[in-house]
Amino acid sequence: MLHIPMRENHSAQASTKAVILVGGPSRGTRFRPLSLDVPKPLFEVAGHPIIHHCLKAVAKVPDVREVILVGYYDESVFRDFIKDASKEFPQLRILYLREYTALGTAGGLYHFRDAILKGKPERLLVLNADVCCSFPLGEMMRLFEEKDAEAVILGTRVSNDTATNFGCIVSDSHTKRVLHYVEKPESHISNLINCGVYLFATECIFPAIRSAIKRRTTRPRLLSYPSSDNLESSFIATGDDDDAEKSEVLRLEQDILSDLADSNRFFVHETKDFWRQIKSAGSAVPANALYLQKAFQAESPELTAPSATIVPPVYIHPTASIDPTAKLGPNVSIGPRVVVGAGARIKDSIVLEDSEIRHDACVMHSIIGWSSRVGAWARVEGTPIPVGSHSTSIVKQGIKVQSITILGKECGVGDEVRVQNCVCLPYKELKRDVSNEVIM
Ligand code: GDD
């Protein structure tokens, strides 16, 4: 049981900081082959890096002045992104803090607690970088105020058969109080799941993490966490408090959230809007579609105007060259310097920079990697993902395959060649028809 100090009522002006958990290079292996060439958080969907969508949502929260990216990528990885984002969101101080090793989703927060608590923020927003949603942070803030909460989690309903792949929340539907939280339970407990977006009272979350560390010291154990990326995290307790603080591999989900549920001031905001994880490389395609649809609804000037050959929503980088007879959309993103030839058809796909789609080629439910070429009359296609599905794999002829076809960097597809439900590693030339294969 946690003993968390009661907070005094804070004013409407209470300050909030935000942390975006970006992970590191040993994670995101399911994002291969795309993560071989770009760190997953910087992969572009709907014309912007995945973390740009998180940052844009955070920038709309009026009292946030500082956003910290926490991860264990090299320092240089986010430098250009931060430079550009700082120009776009001048009200925000954006910085990257690097963990010396994977410390877990709570370990990183605790390790950098002094930096996070600098300026005495009263609230802390924490976002998993690998989720795609409308980030209803304003609604979460309102619930937090209304309930005088110490934590608010964003939740969404999924089908009963997929719920156990996520953190599951049992709540009181009337009061919205979280009664019980279990990370990836073995059997069904609820179809209301953790979206990976949280708002914490700073004076509660850090003592809660500290209590978890202390508890570990008195109850030593070796932990193997049920992360979807199979992160094996270990903690070897020595009985010494200092050592306990050094062994900081701690996960919010397993070590903290279920205890917060005991505290009576943990609430869930259930979103009815879209939400997806971005885990496998193929999951970038539904994320791209959802963010494009959101931009279309918001009448974003970034999108290409609908016409006889543009079925919205479509994003085309200004430096791309599209033949006027090519038909694009819906749910298409075209990167910088891409060339699309006459009569080509592109639907539900991402075409990355410097690629070429030659005349009369067809690209559907696919990702075309950087500097790749799709020959004339070729077909590169995946299988549509059912609306609301949280998986990007399907079973074809008894084999589990990716529903989205992915070409890695600098791949070539010959004229008239058909590529179906394949994942193709970088630098491959496909000269014959292929289906349901991983081409290495
Ligand atoms: N900084 C840092 N350090 N970030 C990390 C670390 C770490 O050691 N480990 C994971 N992350 C980041 C990942 O990059 C990702 O953005 C997020 O934390 C969660 O990653 P996982 O630990 O792989 O968890 P998960 O995706 O399997 O499950 C989590 O997210 C689901 C929603 O997408 C849990 O919170 C589930 O309960 C939740 O349903």
Coordinates of C-alpha atoms and ligand atoms in Angstrom, one line a residue:
M1 CA 0.0 0.0 0.0
L2 CA 1.3 3.4 -0.9
H3 CA 1.6 6.3 1.4
I4 CA 1.4 9.4 -0.7
P5 CA 1.1 12.8 0.8
M6 CA -2.1 14.7 0.2
R7 CA -1.7 17.7 -2.1
E8 CA -2.9 21.1 -1.5
N9 CA -5.4 22.3 -4.1
H10 CA -3.4 23.8 -6.8
S11 CA -4.4 26.9 -8.8
A12 CA -5.6 26.8 -12.4
Q13 CA -2.2 28.2 -13.3
A14 CA -0.3 25.1 -11.9
S15 CA 2.6 24.4 -14.2
T16 CA 3.0 21.2 -16.2
K17 CA 6.1 19.6 -17.7
A18 CA 6.0 16.8 -20.3
V19 CA 8.2 13.8 -20.9
I20 CA 8.1 11.8 -24.1
L21 CA 9.5 8.3 -23.6
V22 CA 11.4 7.6 -26.8
G23 CA 13.2 4.3 -25.9
G24 CA 16.4 3.4 -27.6
P25 CA 18.1 1.4 -30.4
S26 CA 17.7 -2.0 -28.7
R27 CA 13.9 -1.5 -28.8
G28 CA 11.7 -1.1 -31.9
T29 CA 13.2 -4.3 -33.4
R30 CA 9.7 -5.0 -34.7
F31 CA 10.0 -1.8 -36.7
R32 CA 12.6 -3.4 -38.9
P33 CA 13.5 -3.0 -41.7
L34 CA 12.6 0.7 -41.4
S35 CA 14.4 1.2 -38.1
L36 CA 17.6 0.0 -39.8
D37 CA 17.8 3.4 -41.4
V38 CA 16.0 5.7 -39.1
P39 CA 15.2 5.6 -35.3
K40 CA 11.6 4.7 -35.0
P41 CA 10.5 8.0 -33.2
L42 CA 11.8 9.9 -36.2
F43 CA 10.1 7.9 -38.9
E44 CA 7.7 10.1 -40.8
V45 CA 3.9 9.4 -40.9
A46 CA 1.6 12.0 -42.4
G47 CA 4.6 14.1 -43.3
H48 CA 6.1 14.4 -39.8
P49 CA 8.2 12.3 -37.5
I50 CA 6.2 10.1 -35.1
I51 CA 7.3 12.2 -32.1
H52 CA 6.3 15.4 -33.8
H53 CA 2.7 14.4 -33.5
C54 CA 3.1 13.9 -29.7
L55 CA 4.9 17.2 -29.4
K56 CA 2.3 19.1 -31.4
A57 CA -0.4 17.8 -28.9
V58 CA 1.8 18.8 -25.9
A59 CA 2.4 22.3 -27.4
K60 CA -1.4 22.9 -27.2
V61 CA -1.4 22.5 -23.5
P62 CA -1.3 26.2 -22.3
D63 CA 0.9 25.8 -19.2
V64 CA 3.6 23.5 -20.7
R65 CA 6.9 25.3 -21.2
E66 CA 9.3 22.4 -21.3
V67 CA 9.3 19.0 -23.0
I68 CA 11.9 16.4 -22.2
L69 CA 12.6 13.5 -24.5
V70 CA 13.9 10.7 -22.4
G71 CA 15.6 7.7 -24.0
Y72 CA 18.9 5.9 -24.6
Y73 CA 19.6 6.8 -28.2
D74 CA 22.9 8.6 -28.9
E75 CA 22.8 12.3 -28.1
S76 CA 23.1 13.3 -31.8
V77 CA 20.0 11.4 -32.9
F78 CA 17.4 14.1 -31.9
R79 CA 19.6 17.2 -32.4
D80 CA 18.2 18.3 -35.8
F81 CA 14.6 17.3 -34.8
I82 CA 14.9 19.5 -31.6
K83 CA 16.4 22.4 -33.5
D84 CA 13.5 22.3 -36.0
A85 CA 10.8 21.7 -33.4
S86 CA 12.1 24.6 -31.2
K87 CA 11.6 26.9 -34.2
E88 CA 8.1 25.6 -34.8
F89 CA 7.1 25.7 -31.1
P90 CA 9.0 28.7 -29.8
Q91 CA 7.1 28.7 -26.5
L92 CA 8.7 25.3 -25.6
R93 CA 12.1 24.4 -24.3
I94 CA 12.7 21.0 -25.8
L95 CA 15.6 18.8 -24.6
Y96 CA 16.8 15.3 -24.8
L97 CA 18.1 13.4 -21.7
R98 CA 19.9 10.2 -22.4
E99 CA 19.8 7.2 -20.1
Y100 CA 23.2 5.4 -19.9
T101 CA 21.2 2.2 -20.4
A102 CA 17.6 1.2 -20.7
L103 CA 16.2 2.2 -17.3
G104 CA 12.6 1.3 -18.0
T105 CA 9.6 3.6 -18.3
A106 CA 9.8 4.7 -14.7
G107 CA 13.5 4.3 -14.2
G108 CA 14.3 7.1 -16.7
L109 CA 11.8 9.4 -15.0
Y110 CA 13.4 8.8 -11.6
H111 CA 17.0 9.0 -12.9
F112 CA 16.3 12.5 -14.3
R113 CA 14.0 13.6 -11.4
D114 CA 16.1 16.7 -10.6
A115 CA 15.9 18.0 -14.2
I116 CA 12.2 17.2 -14.4
L117 CA 11.4 18.9 -11.0
K118 CA 13.5 22.0 -11.8
G119 CA 11.1 25.0 -11.7
K120 CA 8.8 23.0 -9.4
P121 CA 6.2 21.8 -11.9
E122 CA 3.1 20.5 -10.2
R123 CA 2.1 18.1 -12.9
L124 CA 3.9 15.8 -15.3
L125 CA 2.6 14.6 -18.6
V126 CA 4.2 11.3 -19.7
L127 CA 3.7 10.1 -23.3
N128 CA 4.9 6.8 -24.9
A129 CA 6.4 7.9 -28.2
D130 CA 5.1 4.8 -30.0
V131 CA 1.4 5.5 -29.9
C132 CA -0.8 7.3 -32.4
C133 CA -3.9 9.0 -31.1
S134 CA -5.6 12.4 -30.9
F135 CA -3.9 13.0 -27.5
P136 CA -6.9 14.5 -25.6
L137 CA -4.6 16.1 -23.1
G138 CA -7.0 19.0 -22.4
E139 CA -9.7 16.5 -21.3
M140 CA -7.2 14.7 -19.1
M141 CA -6.2 18.0 -17.5
R142 CA -9.9 18.8 -16.8
L143 CA -10.5 15.4 -15.2
F144 CA -7.4 15.8 -13.1
E145 CA -8.6 19.2 -11.8
E146 CA -12.2 18.1 -11.3
K147 CA -11.2 15.0 -9.3
D148 CA -8.2 16.6 -7.5
A149 CA -6.4 13.5 -8.9
E150 CA -2.9 12.3 -8.3
A151 CA -2.9 10.5 -11.6
V152 CA -5.0 10.3 -14.8
I153 CA -4.4 7.6 -17.4
L154 CA -5.7 7.7 -21.0
G155 CA -7.8 4.5 -21.7
T156 CA -9.5 3.1 -24.8
R157 CA -11.7 0.1 -25.4
V158 CA -10.4 -2.7 -27.6
S159 CA -11.8 -6.1 -28.5
N160 CA -11.8 -8.7 -25.7
D161 CA -9.4 -11.0 -27.6
T162 CA -6.7 -8.3 -28.0
A163 CA -7.0 -6.6 -24.5
T164 CA -4.4 -8.9 -22.8
N165 CA -1.7 -7.5 -25.1
F166 CA -1.9 -4.2 -23.2
G167 CA -2.2 -2.9 -19.7
C168 CA -5.7 -3.5 -18.6
I169 CA -7.8 -1.1 -16.4
V170 CA -10.8 -2.0 -14.2
S171 CA -12.6 1.2 -13.4
D172 CA -15.8 2.6 -11.8
S173 CA -17.7 3.8 -14.9
H174 CA -19.5 6.3 -12.8
T175 CA -16.7 8.0 -10.9
K176 CA -14.0 7.1 -13.5
R177 CA -11.8 5.9 -10.7
V178 CA -9.2 3.2 -11.5
L179 CA -10.0 0.3 -9.2
H180 CA -7.4 -2.2 -10.5
Y181 CA -4.6 -2.2 -13.0
V182 CA -2.8 -5.2 -14.5
E183 CA -0.1 -5.0 -17.1
K184 CA -0.7 -7.6 -19.9
P185 CA -2.7 -10.0 -17.8
E186 CA -2.7 -13.7 -18.5
S187 CA -6.5 -13.8 -18.7
H188 CA -9.2 -11.3 -19.5
I189 CA -10.0 -8.7 -16.8
S190 CA -11.2 -5.8 -18.9
N191 CA -11.2 -4.4 -22.4
L192 CA -10.4 -0.9 -21.2
I193 CA -6.7 -0.6 -21.9
N194 CA -3.8 1.7 -21.2
C195 CA -3.0 4.0 -24.1
G196 CA 0.4 5.0 -22.8
V197 CA -0.5 8.6 -21.9
Y198 CA -0.5 9.8 -18.3
L199 CA -0.8 12.9 -16.2
F200 CA 0.7 12.7 -12.7
A201 CA 1.0 15.1 -9.8
T202 CA 4.7 15.4 -9.4
E203 CA 4.5 15.3 -5.6
C204 CA 2.9 11.8 -5.9
I205 CA 4.7 10.1 -8.8
F206 CA 8.2 10.5 -7.5
P207 CA 7.5 9.3 -4.0
A208 CA 5.5 6.4 -5.6
I209 CA 8.6 5.4 -7.7
R210 CA 10.8 5.8 -4.6
S211 CA 8.4 3.5 -2.6
A212 CA 8.7 0.9 -5.4
I213 CA 12.4 1.0 -5.3
K214 CA 12.4 0.6 -1.5
R215 CA 9.9 -2.3 -1.8
R216 CA 12.2 -4.0 -4.2
T217 CA 15.1 -3.8 -1.8
T218 CA 13.1 -5.5 0.9
R219 CA 11.5 -8.0 -1.6
P220 CA 14.3 -8.8 -4.0
R221 CA 13.5 -10.6 -7.1
L222 CA 14.6 -11.0 -10.7
L223 CA 12.2 -9.4 -13.0
S224 CA 11.3 -10.3 -16.6
Y225 CA 8.8 -7.8 -17.8
P226 CA 6.0 -8.6 -20.2
S227 CA 7.0 -5.8 -22.6
S228 CA 5.7 -6.2 -26.2
D229 CA 9.3 -5.8 -27.3
N230 CA 10.4 -8.5 -24.9
L231 CA 12.7 -6.3 -23.0
E232 CA 14.4 -8.4 -20.4
S233 CA 15.0 -6.2 -17.4
S234 CA 16.7 -7.3 -14.3
F235 CA 17.0 -5.9 -10.9
I236 CA 19.4 -7.4 -8.4
A237 CA 18.7 -6.1 -4.9
T238 CA 21.5 -5.9 -2.4
G239 CA 19.6 -4.6 0.6
D240 CA 21.4 -1.4 0.3
D241 CA 19.4 1.7 -0.3
D242 CA 22.0 3.4 -2.4
D243 CA 22.5 0.4 -4.6
A244 CA 18.7 0.2 -4.9
E245 CA 18.7 3.6 -6.4
K246 CA 21.5 2.8 -8.8
S247 CA 19.6 -0.3 -10.1
E248 CA 16.9 1.8 -11.6
V249 CA 15.2 -0.5 -14.1
L250 CA 11.7 0.2 -13.2
R251 CA 8.5 0.1 -15.2
L252 CA 5.6 2.5 -14.6
E253 CA 3.2 -0.2 -15.7
Q254 CA 4.3 -3.1 -13.5
D255 CA 5.9 -1.4 -10.6
I256 CA 3.8 1.8 -10.1
L257 CA 0.4 1.8 -11.7
S258 CA -1.2 -1.1 -9.8
D259 CA -0.1 0.6 -6.5
L260 CA -1.5 3.9 -7.6
A261 CA -4.9 2.2 -8.0
D262 CA -4.9 1.6 -4.2
S263 CA -4.6 5.3 -3.5
N264 CA -8.2 6.2 -4.6
R265 CA -7.0 9.2 -6.6
F266 CA -6.1 7.5 -9.8
F267 CA -8.6 8.1 -12.6
V268 CA -9.1 7.1 -16.3
H269 CA -10.1 9.3 -19.2
E270 CA -11.7 7.0 -21.8
T271 CA -11.2 8.2 -25.3
K272 CA -13.6 7.4 -28.0
D273 CA -11.3 8.8 -30.6
F274 CA -8.7 6.8 -32.6
W275 CA -5.8 5.1 -30.9
R276 CA -3.1 2.7 -32.2
Q277 CA 0.3 1.5 -31.2
I278 CA 3.2 1.9 -33.6
K279 CA 5.1 -1.3 -33.0
S280 CA 5.6 -3.2 -36.3
A281 CA 6.8 -1.4 -39.4
G282 CA 3.5 -2.1 -41.0
S283 CA 1.6 -0.2 -38.2
A284 CA 3.0 3.0 -39.7
V285 CA 0.4 2.6 -42.4
P286 CA -2.7 2.8 -40.2
A287 CA -1.0 5.5 -38.1
N288 CA -0.4 7.5 -41.3
A289 CA -4.0 7.1 -42.3
L290 CA -5.3 8.1 -38.9
Y291 CA -3.1 11.2 -38.7
L292 CA -4.0 12.2 -42.3
Q293 CA -7.7 11.8 -41.6
K294 CA -7.3 14.0 -38.5
A295 CA -5.5 16.6 -40.6
F296 CA -8.2 16.5 -43.2
Q297 CA -10.9 17.0 -40.6
A298 CA -9.0 20.0 -39.3
E299 CA -8.7 21.3 -42.9
S300 CA -4.9 21.4 -42.6
P301 CA -3.3 23.5 -45.4
E302 CA -0.5 20.9 -45.4
L303 CA -2.7 18.4 -47.3
T304 CA -3.1 18.4 -51.1
A305 CA -6.4 19.7 -52.3
P306 CA -8.9 17.0 -53.5
S307 CA -9.3 16.7 -57.3
A308 CA -10.2 14.1 -59.9
T309 CA -6.8 12.4 -59.3
I310 CA -6.4 13.2 -55.6
V311 CA -8.7 11.2 -53.3
P312 CA -8.3 12.8 -49.8
P313 CA -6.5 12.7 -47.5
V314 CA -3.2 12.9 -49.3
Y315 CA 0.1 14.6 -48.2
I316 CA 2.6 15.4 -50.9
H317 CA 5.9 17.0 -50.0
P318 CA 6.4 20.3 -51.9
T319 CA 9.6 18.9 -53.6
A320 CA 7.8 15.7 -55.0
S321 CA 7.0 15.5 -58.6
I322 CA 3.6 13.9 -59.4
D323 CA 2.4 13.3 -63.0
P324 CA -1.0 14.9 -63.4
T325 CA -2.4 11.6 -64.7
A326 CA -1.3 9.6 -61.6
K327 CA -4.1 8.9 -59.1
L328 CA -3.3 9.2 -55.4
G329 CA -5.3 8.5 -52.2
P330 CA -6.9 8.0 -49.9
N331 CA -4.4 7.8 -47.0
V332 CA -1.2 8.5 -48.9
S333 CA 2.0 10.3 -47.9
I334 CA 4.6 11.2 -50.5
G335 CA 8.0 12.2 -49.2
P336 CA 10.6 14.8 -50.5
R337 CA 11.8 14.5 -54.1
V338 CA 9.7 11.4 -54.9
V339 CA 8.8 11.1 -58.6
V340 CA 5.5 9.5 -59.6
G341 CA 5.0 8.7 -63.3
A342 CA 2.0 8.9 -65.6
G343 CA -1.0 6.6 -64.8
A344 CA 0.5 5.3 -61.5
R345 CA -2.0 4.4 -58.7
I346 CA -1.1 4.8 -55.0
K347 CA -3.5 4.1 -52.2
D348 CA -3.1 3.6 -48.4
S349 CA 0.7 3.9 -48.6
I350 CA 3.8 5.8 -47.6
V351 CA 6.4 6.6 -50.2
L352 CA 9.6 7.7 -48.7
E353 CA 12.0 10.3 -50.0
D354 CA 13.9 10.0 -53.3
S355 CA 11.8 7.0 -54.4
E356 CA 10.4 6.6 -57.9
I357 CA 7.1 5.0 -58.9
R358 CA 7.3 4.6 -62.6
H359 CA 4.4 4.9 -65.0
D360 CA 1.3 2.7 -64.6
A361 CA 2.7 1.1 -61.4
C362 CA 0.3 0.4 -58.6
V363 CA 1.2 0.7 -54.9
M364 CA -1.4 -0.2 -52.2
H365 CA -1.1 -0.9 -48.4
S366 CA 2.6 -0.6 -48.6
I367 CA 5.7 1.4 -47.5
I368 CA 8.2 2.2 -50.2
G369 CA 11.6 2.7 -48.6
W370 CA 14.0 5.6 -49.2
S371 CA 15.5 5.8 -52.8
S372 CA 13.6 2.7 -54.0
R373 CA 12.3 2.2 -57.5
V374 CA 9.0 0.6 -58.5
G375 CA 9.1 -0.3 -62.2
A376 CA 6.5 0.4 -64.9
W377 CA 3.3 -1.7 -64.6
A378 CA 4.6 -3.3 -61.4
R379 CA 2.3 -3.9 -58.5
V380 CA 3.4 -3.6 -54.8
E381 CA 0.6 -4.5 -52.5
G382 CA -0.4 -5.5 -49.1
T383 CA -3.8 -6.5 -47.7
P384 CA -6.1 -4.0 -46.1
I385 CA -6.1 -4.1 -42.3
P386 CA -9.7 -4.4 -40.9
V387 CA -10.9 -1.2 -39.3
G388 CA -10.2 -1.3 -35.6
S389 CA -7.7 -4.1 -35.8
H390 CA -4.6 -3.7 -33.6
S391 CA -2.5 -6.2 -35.5
T392 CA -0.7 -5.8 -38.8
S393 CA -0.2 -9.5 -39.4
I394 CA -2.6 -11.9 -41.2
V395 CA -2.6 -15.6 -41.9
K396 CA -2.3 -16.5 -45.5
Q397 CA -2.1 -20.1 -46.7
G398 CA -1.5 -21.1 -43.1
I399 CA 1.5 -18.8 -42.7
K400 CA 1.5 -15.6 -40.6
V401 CA 2.6 -12.8 -42.8
Q402 CA 2.7 -9.0 -42.7
S403 CA -0.5 -7.5 -44.1
I404 CA 1.5 -4.4 -45.2
T405 CA 4.2 -4.8 -47.9
I406 CA 7.4 -3.0 -47.0
L407 CA 10.4 -2.3 -49.2
G408 CA 13.5 -1.2 -47.2
K409 CA 15.9 1.4 -48.4
E410 CA 17.2 1.4 -52.0
C411 CA 15.1 -1.6 -53.2
G412 CA 14.2 -2.1 -56.8
V413 CA 11.0 -3.8 -58.2
G414 CA 11.3 -4.7 -61.9
D415 CA 8.9 -3.7 -64.6
E416 CA 5.6 -5.7 -64.4
V417 CA 6.8 -7.5 -61.3
R418 CA 4.2 -8.2 -58.6
V419 CA 5.1 -8.0 -54.9
Q420 CA 2.4 -9.1 -52.4
N421 CA 2.5 -9.2 -48.6
C422 CA 6.3 -9.1 -48.4
V423 CA 8.9 -7.5 -46.2
C424 CA 12.0 -6.7 -48.2
L425 CA 15.3 -5.8 -46.6
P426 CA 17.3 -2.9 -47.9
Y427 CA 19.2 -3.0 -51.2
K428 CA 17.3 -5.9 -52.8
E429 CA 16.3 -6.1 -56.5
L430 CA 13.1 -8.0 -57.1
K431 CA 13.0 -9.3 -60.6
R432 CA 10.3 -11.9 -60.3
D433 CA 6.8 -12.1 -58.6
V434 CA 6.9 -12.7 -54.9
S435 CA 4.3 -13.1 -52.2
N436 CA 4.1 -13.8 -48.5
E437 CA 7.9 -13.7 -48.0
V438 CA 10.5 -11.9 -46.1
I439 CA 13.2 -11.2 -48.6
M440 CA 16.7 -11.1 -47.0
Ligands
GDD1 N1 13.3 6.2 -22.0 C1 13.0 5.0 -22.0 N2 13.7 4.1 -21.3 N3 11.8 4.7 -22.7 C2 11.5 3.4 -22.7 C3 12.2 2.4 -22.1 C4 13.3 2.7 -21.3 O1 14.0 1.9 -20.7 N4 11.5 1.2 -22.3 C5 10.4 1.5 -23.0 N5 10.4 2.8 -23.4 C6 9.4 3.5 -24.2 C7 9.2 2.9 -25.5 O2 10.0 3.6 -26.5 C8 7.7 3.2 -25.7 O3 7.5 4.6 -26.2 C9 7.1 3.2 -24.3 O4 8.2 3.4 -23.5 C10 6.4 1.8 -24.0 O5 7.2 0.8 -24.4 P1 7.2 -0.7 -23.9 O6 8.0 -0.8 -22.6 O7 7.7 -1.6 -25.0 O8 5.8 -1.1 -23.5 P2 4.6 -1.6 -24.4 O9 4.5 -0.8 -25.6 O10 4.7 -3.1 -24.6 O11 3.3 -1.4 -23.5 C11 3.1 -0.1 -23.0 O12 2.3 0.7 -23.9 C12 1.0 0.1 -24.2 C13 0.3 1.2 -25.1 O13 1.0 1.3 -26.3 C14 2.3 -0.3 -21.7 O14 2.2 1.0 -21.1 C15 1.0 -0.9 -21.9 O15 0.3 -0.9 -20.7 C16 0.2 0.0 -22.9 O16 -1.1 -0.7 -23.2

